[in-house]
Amino acid sequence: MAGRPMRDVILDEATELFARFGFEGTSLNDIAAGVGIKRPSVLHYFPSKDALYGEVFERMLSDWLECVEASMKSPGRGWERFSAVLLSGFDLFCANPSYVRLMRREAIEGGDRLGIDLVGVVAPFFEAAVNWLEEEMVAGHFRKVDARQLLVTAYATLLGYVSDAPFINGLLIDDALAPEMLVARRDHLLELFHRILVADVDAPLTILGA
């Protein structure tokens, strides 16, 4: 943590604790202790726990939506673009499991804590993705499937693997988030959605940048 701004260090610790124990189960004293400072020092940077939670969530959403926007602007059509979006989300969530647990907590609890409208933030991106998928289906690049259900499946598949990793460890008898397991999971997701979407199942499984 040497050299990092204290504000960022506090945000990192708060993200981890809020993800593990929830908003109610985390105190400013817990966050301060995790960083190695006193509670008043936390309040020097953030006026309240509510304000700190709001910034944690804002940073998480910013990172995620920036990732989605960048991948949606990737070149190519059909499978190439879909796989780019899928993999960018997979990589972000696997690199930031606390983001996943925090998002899952908010989704379960209604997603409106402290006025944070999770659905309102995500819905425009969801609708844009639905429209794009349906256009690709009409163009013949994808099989005709329910675009909304497909996206919900992708969401649940990506987040569930990371958020439930401790449970999945026991099923796989291995560390679900170990590098070699993530490679296997990545390859499986690509094959799964390729089979769902691509009309010619024998078409090469091309990946942008691969």
PDB file of C-alpha atoms in Angstrom:
ATOM      1  CA  MET A   1       0.000   0.000   0.000  1.00  0.00           C
ATOM      2  CA  ALA A   2       3.099   2.247   0.189  1.00  0.00           C
ATOM      3  CA  GLY A   3       2.784   5.274  -2.020  1.00  0.00           C
ATOM      4  CA  ARG A   4      -0.936   4.833  -2.656  1.00  0.00           C
ATOM      5  CA  PRO A   5      -3.264   7.665  -1.682  1.00  0.00           C
ATOM      6  CA  MET A   6      -4.873   6.913   1.686  1.00  0.00           C
ATOM      7  CA  ARG A   7      -8.271   7.652   0.199  1.00  0.00           C
ATOM      8  CA  ASP A   8      -7.858   4.790  -2.279  1.00  0.00           C
ATOM      9  CA  VAL A   9      -6.572   2.457   0.430  1.00  0.00           C
ATOM     10  CA  ILE A  10      -9.679   3.173   2.517  1.00  0.00           C
ATOM     11  CA  LEU A  11     -11.931   2.589  -0.498  1.00  0.00           C
ATOM     12  CA  ASP A  12     -10.256  -0.759  -1.184  1.00  0.00           C
ATOM     13  CA  GLU A  13     -10.694  -1.942   2.400  1.00  0.00           C
ATOM     14  CA  ALA A  14     -14.278  -0.691   2.533  1.00  0.00           C
ATOM     15  CA  THR A  15     -15.097  -2.501  -0.716  1.00  0.00           C
ATOM     16  CA  GLU A  16     -13.804  -5.783   0.688  1.00  0.00           C
ATOM     17  CA  LEU A  17     -15.609  -5.464   4.024  1.00  0.00           C
ATOM     18  CA  PHE A  18     -18.916  -4.251   2.587  1.00  0.00           C
ATOM     19  CA  ALA A  19     -18.794  -7.155   0.128  1.00  0.00           C
ATOM     20  CA  ARG A  20     -18.084  -9.715   2.860  1.00  0.00           C
ATOM     21  CA  PHE A  21     -20.303  -8.447   5.667  1.00  0.00           C
ATOM     22  CA  GLY A  22     -22.781  -6.051   4.069  1.00  0.00           C
ATOM     23  CA  PHE A  23     -23.506  -2.442   4.905  1.00  0.00           C
ATOM     24  CA  GLU A  24     -25.057  -3.131   8.299  1.00  0.00           C
ATOM     25  CA  GLY A  25     -22.364  -5.635   9.248  1.00  0.00           C
ATOM     26  CA  THR A  26     -19.480  -3.254   8.597  1.00  0.00           C
ATOM     27  CA  SER A  27     -18.523  -0.319  10.818  1.00  0.00           C
ATOM     28  CA  LEU A  28     -16.146   2.556  10.253  1.00  0.00           C
ATOM     29  CA  ASN A  29     -14.079   1.110  13.095  1.00  0.00           C
ATOM     30  CA  ASP A  30     -13.758  -2.156  11.144  1.00  0.00           C
ATOM     31  CA  ILE A  31     -12.605  -0.293   8.056  1.00  0.00           C
ATOM     32  CA  ALA A  32     -10.163   1.836  10.019  1.00  0.00           C
ATOM     33  CA  ALA A  33      -8.703  -1.232  11.734  1.00  0.00           C
ATOM     34  CA  GLY A  34      -8.259  -2.987   8.410  1.00  0.00           C
ATOM     35  CA  VAL A  35      -6.302  -0.044   7.047  1.00  0.00           C
ATOM     36  CA  GLY A  36      -4.333   0.476  10.251  1.00  0.00           C
ATOM     37  CA  ILE A  37      -5.671   3.909  11.129  1.00  0.00           C
ATOM     38  CA  LYS A  38      -8.203   5.375  13.556  1.00  0.00           C
ATOM     39  CA  ARG A  39     -11.886   6.066  12.863  1.00  0.00           C
ATOM     40  CA  PRO A  40     -11.414   9.877  12.821  1.00  0.00           C
ATOM     41  CA  SER A  41      -8.892   9.430  10.005  1.00  0.00           C
ATOM     42  CA  VAL A  42     -11.528   7.664   7.910  1.00  0.00           C
ATOM     43  CA  LEU A  43     -13.939  10.515   8.607  1.00  0.00           C
ATOM     44  CA  HIS A  44     -11.289  12.960   7.410  1.00  0.00           C
ATOM     45  CA  TYR A  45     -11.737  11.515   3.910  1.00  0.00           C
ATOM     46  CA  PHE A  46     -15.387  10.465   4.063  1.00  0.00           C
ATOM     47  CA  PRO A  47     -17.955  12.325   6.200  1.00  0.00           C
ATOM     48  CA  SER A  48     -20.009   9.206   7.017  1.00  0.00           C
ATOM     49  CA  LYS A  49     -20.363   5.487   6.394  1.00  0.00           C
ATOM     50  CA  ASP A  50     -23.166   6.279   3.965  1.00  0.00           C
ATOM     51  CA  ALA A  51     -20.883   8.559   1.964  1.00  0.00           C
ATOM     52  CA  LEU A  52     -18.122   5.960   1.939  1.00  0.00           C
ATOM     53  CA  TYR A  53     -20.485   3.227   0.774  1.00  0.00           C
ATOM     54  CA  GLY A  54     -21.785   5.509  -1.947  1.00  0.00           C
ATOM     55  CA  GLU A  55     -18.272   6.104  -3.271  1.00  0.00           C
ATOM     56  CA  VAL A  56     -17.429   2.405  -3.114  1.00  0.00           C
ATOM     57  CA  PHE A  57     -20.485   1.611  -5.182  1.00  0.00           C
ATOM     58  CA  GLU A  58     -19.898   4.488  -7.589  1.00  0.00           C
ATOM     59  CA  ARG A  59     -16.347   3.292  -8.262  1.00  0.00           C
ATOM     60  CA  MET A  60     -17.543  -0.266  -8.816  1.00  0.00           C
ATOM     61  CA  LEU A  61     -20.232   0.781 -11.283  1.00  0.00           C
ATOM     62  CA  SER A  62     -17.844   3.139 -13.064  1.00  0.00           C
ATOM     63  CA  ASP A  63     -15.274   0.377 -13.591  1.00  0.00           C
ATOM     64  CA  TRP A  64     -17.911  -2.082 -14.776  1.00  0.00           C
ATOM     65  CA  LEU A  65     -19.732   0.274 -17.147  1.00  0.00           C
ATOM     66  CA  GLU A  66     -16.450   1.556 -18.572  1.00  0.00           C
ATOM     67  CA  CYS A  67     -15.542  -2.055 -19.309  1.00  0.00           C
ATOM     68  CA  VAL A  68     -18.923  -2.709 -20.968  1.00  0.00           C
ATOM     69  CA  GLU A  69     -18.786   0.463 -23.062  1.00  0.00           C
ATOM     70  CA  ALA A  70     -15.254  -0.244 -24.274  1.00  0.00           C
ATOM     71  CA  SER A  71     -16.059  -3.816 -25.284  1.00  0.00           C
ATOM     72  CA  MET A  72     -19.300  -2.784 -27.034  1.00  0.00           C
ATOM     73  CA  LYS A  73     -17.220  -0.455 -29.229  1.00  0.00           C
ATOM     74  CA  SER A  74     -14.925  -3.276 -30.286  1.00  0.00           C
ATOM     75  CA  PRO A  75     -14.656  -3.956 -34.040  1.00  0.00           C
ATOM     76  CA  GLY A  76     -16.374  -6.846 -35.705  1.00  0.00           C
ATOM     77  CA  ARG A  77     -19.938  -8.078 -35.644  1.00  0.00           C
ATOM     78  CA  GLY A  78     -21.870 -11.013 -34.351  1.00  0.00           C
ATOM     79  CA  TRP A  79     -19.860 -13.519 -32.389  1.00  0.00           C
ATOM     80  CA  GLU A  80     -16.630 -11.500 -32.371  1.00  0.00           C
ATOM     81  CA  ARG A  81     -18.253  -8.583 -30.587  1.00  0.00           C
ATOM     82  CA  PHE A  82     -20.375 -10.714 -28.252  1.00  0.00           C
ATOM     83  CA  SER A  83     -17.350 -12.728 -27.163  1.00  0.00           C
ATOM     84  CA  ALA A  84     -15.402  -9.506 -26.540  1.00  0.00           C
ATOM     85  CA  VAL A  85     -18.128  -8.234 -24.205  1.00  0.00           C
ATOM     86  CA  LEU A  86     -18.454 -11.612 -22.488  1.00  0.00           C
ATOM     87  CA  LEU A  87     -14.722 -11.941 -21.855  1.00  0.00           C
ATOM     88  CA  SER A  88     -14.248  -8.362 -20.693  1.00  0.00           C
ATOM     89  CA  GLY A  89     -16.941  -8.893 -18.060  1.00  0.00           C
ATOM     90  CA  PHE A  90     -15.478 -12.252 -17.072  1.00  0.00           C
ATOM     91  CA  ASP A  91     -11.985 -10.793 -16.660  1.00  0.00           C
ATOM     92  CA  LEU A  92     -13.222  -7.793 -14.651  1.00  0.00           C
ATOM     93  CA  PHE A  93     -15.310  -9.885 -12.258  1.00  0.00           C
ATOM     94  CA  CYS A  94     -12.621 -12.520 -11.730  1.00  0.00           C
ATOM     95  CA  ALA A  95     -10.070  -9.798 -10.989  1.00  0.00           C
ATOM     96  CA  ASN A  96     -12.467  -8.067  -8.573  1.00  0.00           C
ATOM     97  CA  PRO A  97     -14.496 -10.688  -6.674  1.00  0.00           C
ATOM     98  CA  SER A  98     -15.455  -8.075  -4.084  1.00  0.00           C
ATOM     99  CA  TYR A  99     -17.274  -6.148  -6.815  1.00  0.00           C
ATOM    100  CA  VAL A 100     -19.289  -9.254  -7.597  1.00  0.00           C
ATOM    101  CA  ARG A 101     -20.250  -9.949  -3.984  1.00  0.00           C
ATOM    102  CA  LEU A 102     -21.181  -6.309  -3.463  1.00  0.00           C
ATOM    103  CA  MET A 103     -23.349  -6.250  -6.574  1.00  0.00           C
ATOM    104  CA  ARG A 104     -25.045  -9.489  -5.586  1.00  0.00           C
ATOM    105  CA  ARG A 105     -25.821  -8.120  -2.130  1.00  0.00           C
ATOM    106  CA  GLU A 106     -27.380  -5.008  -3.639  1.00  0.00           C
ATOM    107  CA  ALA A 107     -29.399  -7.033  -6.135  1.00  0.00           C
ATOM    108  CA  ILE A 108     -30.734  -9.325  -3.394  1.00  0.00           C
ATOM    109  CA  GLU A 109     -31.582  -6.402  -1.122  1.00  0.00           C
ATOM    110  CA  GLY A 110     -33.344  -4.406  -3.830  1.00  0.00           C
ATOM    111  CA  GLY A 111     -30.487  -2.324  -5.204  1.00  0.00           C
ATOM    112  CA  ASP A 112     -31.734   1.004  -3.841  1.00  0.00           C
ATOM    113  CA  ARG A 113     -29.684   1.552  -0.688  1.00  0.00           C
ATOM    114  CA  LEU A 114     -28.832   5.205  -0.096  1.00  0.00           C
ATOM    115  CA  GLY A 115     -30.706   6.170  -3.241  1.00  0.00           C
ATOM    116  CA  ILE A 116     -28.459   4.079  -5.512  1.00  0.00           C
ATOM    117  CA  ASP A 117     -30.756   2.936  -8.332  1.00  0.00           C
ATOM    118  CA  LEU A 118     -28.882  -0.136  -9.563  1.00  0.00           C
ATOM    119  CA  VAL A 119     -31.581  -1.108 -12.051  1.00  0.00           C
ATOM    120  CA  GLY A 120     -31.784   2.456 -13.356  1.00  0.00           C
ATOM    121  CA  VAL A 121     -28.049   2.530 -14.006  1.00  0.00           C
ATOM    122  CA  VAL A 122     -27.829  -0.858 -15.702  1.00  0.00           C
ATOM    123  CA  ALA A 123     -31.137  -0.855 -17.638  1.00  0.00           C
ATOM    124  CA  PRO A 124     -29.991   1.396 -20.537  1.00  0.00           C
ATOM    125  CA  PHE A 125     -27.015  -0.884 -21.213  1.00  0.00           C
ATOM    126  CA  PHE A 126     -29.259  -3.937 -20.952  1.00  0.00           C
ATOM    127  CA  GLU A 127     -31.734  -2.510 -23.473  1.00  0.00           C
ATOM    128  CA  ALA A 128     -28.937  -1.518 -25.856  1.00  0.00           C
ATOM    129  CA  ALA A 129     -27.562  -5.057 -25.680  1.00  0.00           C
ATOM    130  CA  VAL A 130     -31.021  -6.543 -26.309  1.00  0.00           C
ATOM    131  CA  ASN A 131     -31.490  -4.334 -29.370  1.00  0.00           C
ATOM    132  CA  TRP A 132     -28.064  -5.220 -30.733  1.00  0.00           C
ATOM    133  CA  LEU A 133     -28.604  -8.961 -30.252  1.00  0.00           C
ATOM    134  CA  GLU A 134     -31.974  -8.809 -31.996  1.00  0.00           C
ATOM    135  CA  GLU A 135     -30.441  -6.888 -34.910  1.00  0.00           C
ATOM    136  CA  GLU A 136     -27.732  -9.531 -35.237  1.00  0.00           C
ATOM    137  CA  MET A 137     -30.384 -12.256 -35.224  1.00  0.00           C
ATOM    138  CA  VAL A 138     -32.330 -10.534 -37.997  1.00  0.00           C
ATOM    139  CA  ALA A 139     -29.097 -10.169 -39.975  1.00  0.00           C
ATOM    140  CA  GLY A 140     -28.534 -13.909 -39.670  1.00  0.00           C
ATOM    141  CA  HIS A 141     -25.401 -13.674 -37.547  1.00  0.00           C
ATOM    142  CA  PHE A 142     -27.044 -15.340 -34.552  1.00  0.00           C
ATOM    143  CA  ARG A 143     -29.698 -17.955 -33.970  1.00  0.00           C
ATOM    144  CA  LYS A 144     -33.069 -16.545 -32.977  1.00  0.00           C
ATOM    145  CA  VAL A 145     -33.313 -16.827 -29.202  1.00  0.00           C
ATOM    146  CA  ASP A 146     -34.876 -14.705 -26.462  1.00  0.00           C
ATOM    147  CA  ALA A 147     -32.310 -11.896 -26.179  1.00  0.00           C
ATOM    148  CA  ARG A 148     -33.463 -10.802 -22.737  1.00  0.00           C
ATOM    149  CA  GLN A 149     -33.279 -14.288 -21.294  1.00  0.00           C
ATOM    150  CA  LEU A 150     -29.875 -14.807 -22.896  1.00  0.00           C
ATOM    151  CA  LEU A 151     -28.475 -11.696 -21.220  1.00  0.00           C
ATOM    152  CA  VAL A 152     -29.932 -12.674 -17.850  1.00  0.00           C
ATOM    153  CA  THR A 153     -28.315 -16.091 -18.287  1.00  0.00           C
ATOM    154  CA  ALA A 154     -24.964 -14.471 -19.094  1.00  0.00           C
ATOM    155  CA  TYR A 155     -25.270 -12.173 -16.063  1.00  0.00           C
ATOM    156  CA  ALA A 156     -26.113 -15.010 -13.695  1.00  0.00           C
ATOM    157  CA  THR A 157     -23.430 -17.267 -15.155  1.00  0.00           C
ATOM    158  CA  LEU A 158     -20.641 -14.701 -14.868  1.00  0.00           C
ATOM    159  CA  LEU A 159     -21.477 -13.375 -11.418  1.00  0.00           C
ATOM    160  CA  GLY A 160     -22.579 -16.671  -9.901  1.00  0.00           C
ATOM    161  CA  TYR A 161     -19.293 -18.438 -10.581  1.00  0.00           C
ATOM    162  CA  VAL A 162     -17.303 -15.721  -8.804  1.00  0.00           C
ATOM    163  CA  SER A 163     -19.696 -14.981  -5.940  1.00  0.00           C
ATOM    164  CA  ASP A 164     -20.188 -18.685  -5.157  1.00  0.00           C
ATOM    165  CA  ALA A 165     -16.531 -19.642  -5.605  1.00  0.00           C
ATOM    166  CA  PRO A 166     -16.122 -20.947  -2.013  1.00  0.00           C
ATOM    167  CA  PHE A 167     -18.987 -23.404  -2.615  1.00  0.00           C
ATOM    168  CA  ILE A 168     -17.832 -24.275  -6.137  1.00  0.00           C
ATOM    169  CA  ASN A 169     -14.362 -25.051  -4.773  1.00  0.00           C
ATOM    170  CA  GLY A 170     -15.859 -28.064  -3.019  1.00  0.00           C
ATOM    171  CA  LEU A 171     -17.685 -29.257  -6.132  1.00  0.00           C
ATOM    172  CA  LEU A 172     -14.632 -28.985  -8.359  1.00  0.00           C
ATOM    173  CA  ILE A 173     -12.244 -30.109  -5.605  1.00  0.00           C
ATOM    174  CA  ASP A 174     -10.041 -27.228  -6.643  1.00  0.00           C
ATOM    175  CA  ASP A 175      -9.705 -23.456  -6.290  1.00  0.00           C
ATOM    176  CA  ALA A 176     -12.346 -22.117  -8.678  1.00  0.00           C
ATOM    177  CA  LEU A 177     -10.453 -18.827  -9.042  1.00  0.00           C
ATOM    178  CA  ALA A 178      -7.017 -20.366  -9.632  1.00  0.00           C
ATOM    179  CA  PRO A 179      -5.501 -19.280 -12.982  1.00  0.00           C
ATOM    180  CA  GLU A 180      -5.802 -22.694 -14.637  1.00  0.00           C
ATOM    181  CA  MET A 181      -9.416 -23.048 -13.482  1.00  0.00           C
ATOM    182  CA  LEU A 182     -10.265 -19.602 -14.832  1.00  0.00           C
ATOM    183  CA  VAL A 183      -8.822 -20.561 -18.211  1.00  0.00           C
ATOM    184  CA  ALA A 184     -11.001 -23.690 -18.218  1.00  0.00           C
ATOM    185  CA  ARG A 185     -14.048 -21.672 -17.185  1.00  0.00           C
ATOM    186  CA  ARG A 186     -13.340 -19.035 -19.826  1.00  0.00           C
ATOM    187  CA  ASP A 187     -13.082 -21.661 -22.563  1.00  0.00           C
ATOM    188  CA  HIS A 188     -16.283 -23.339 -21.378  1.00  0.00           C
ATOM    189  CA  LEU A 189     -18.246 -20.068 -21.444  1.00  0.00           C
ATOM    190  CA  LEU A 190     -17.065 -19.306 -24.963  1.00  0.00           C
ATOM    191  CA  GLU A 191     -18.043 -22.750 -26.214  1.00  0.00           C
ATOM    192  CA  LEU A 192     -21.401 -22.638 -24.413  1.00  0.00           C
ATOM    193  CA  PHE A 193     -22.528 -19.277 -25.792  1.00  0.00           C
ATOM    194  CA  HIS A 194     -21.054 -20.030 -29.210  1.00  0.00           C
ATOM    195  CA  ARG A 195     -23.256 -23.124 -29.412  1.00  0.00           C
ATOM    196  CA  ILE A 196     -26.286 -21.115 -28.294  1.00  0.00           C
ATOM    197  CA  LEU A 197     -25.821 -18.197 -30.673  1.00  0.00           C
ATOM    198  CA  VAL A 198     -23.940 -19.225 -33.783  1.00  0.00           C
ATOM    199  CA  ALA A 199     -26.140 -20.823 -36.437  1.00  0.00           C
ATOM    200  CA  ASP A 200     -23.253 -22.775 -37.964  1.00  0.00           C
ATOM    201  CA  VAL A 201     -21.962 -24.821 -35.033  1.00  0.00           C
ATOM    202  CA  ASP A 202     -18.929 -25.802 -37.099  1.00  0.00           C
ATOM    203  CA  ALA A 203     -17.916 -22.176 -37.638  1.00  0.00           C
ATOM    204  CA  PRO A 204     -14.518 -21.353 -36.101  1.00  0.00           C
ATOM    205  CA  LEU A 205     -14.680 -20.020 -32.567  1.00  0.00           C
ATOM    206  CA  THR A 206     -12.844 -16.777 -33.386  1.00  0.00           C
ATOM    207  CA  ILE A 207     -11.996 -14.376 -30.579  1.00  0.00           C
ATOM    208  CA  LEU A 208     -10.952 -10.748 -31.050  1.00  0.00           C
ATOM    209  CA  GLY A 209      -7.328 -10.250 -30.096  1.00  0.00           C
ATOM    210  CA  ALA A 210      -6.646 -13.977 -29.778  1.00  0.00           C
TER     211      ALA A 210
END
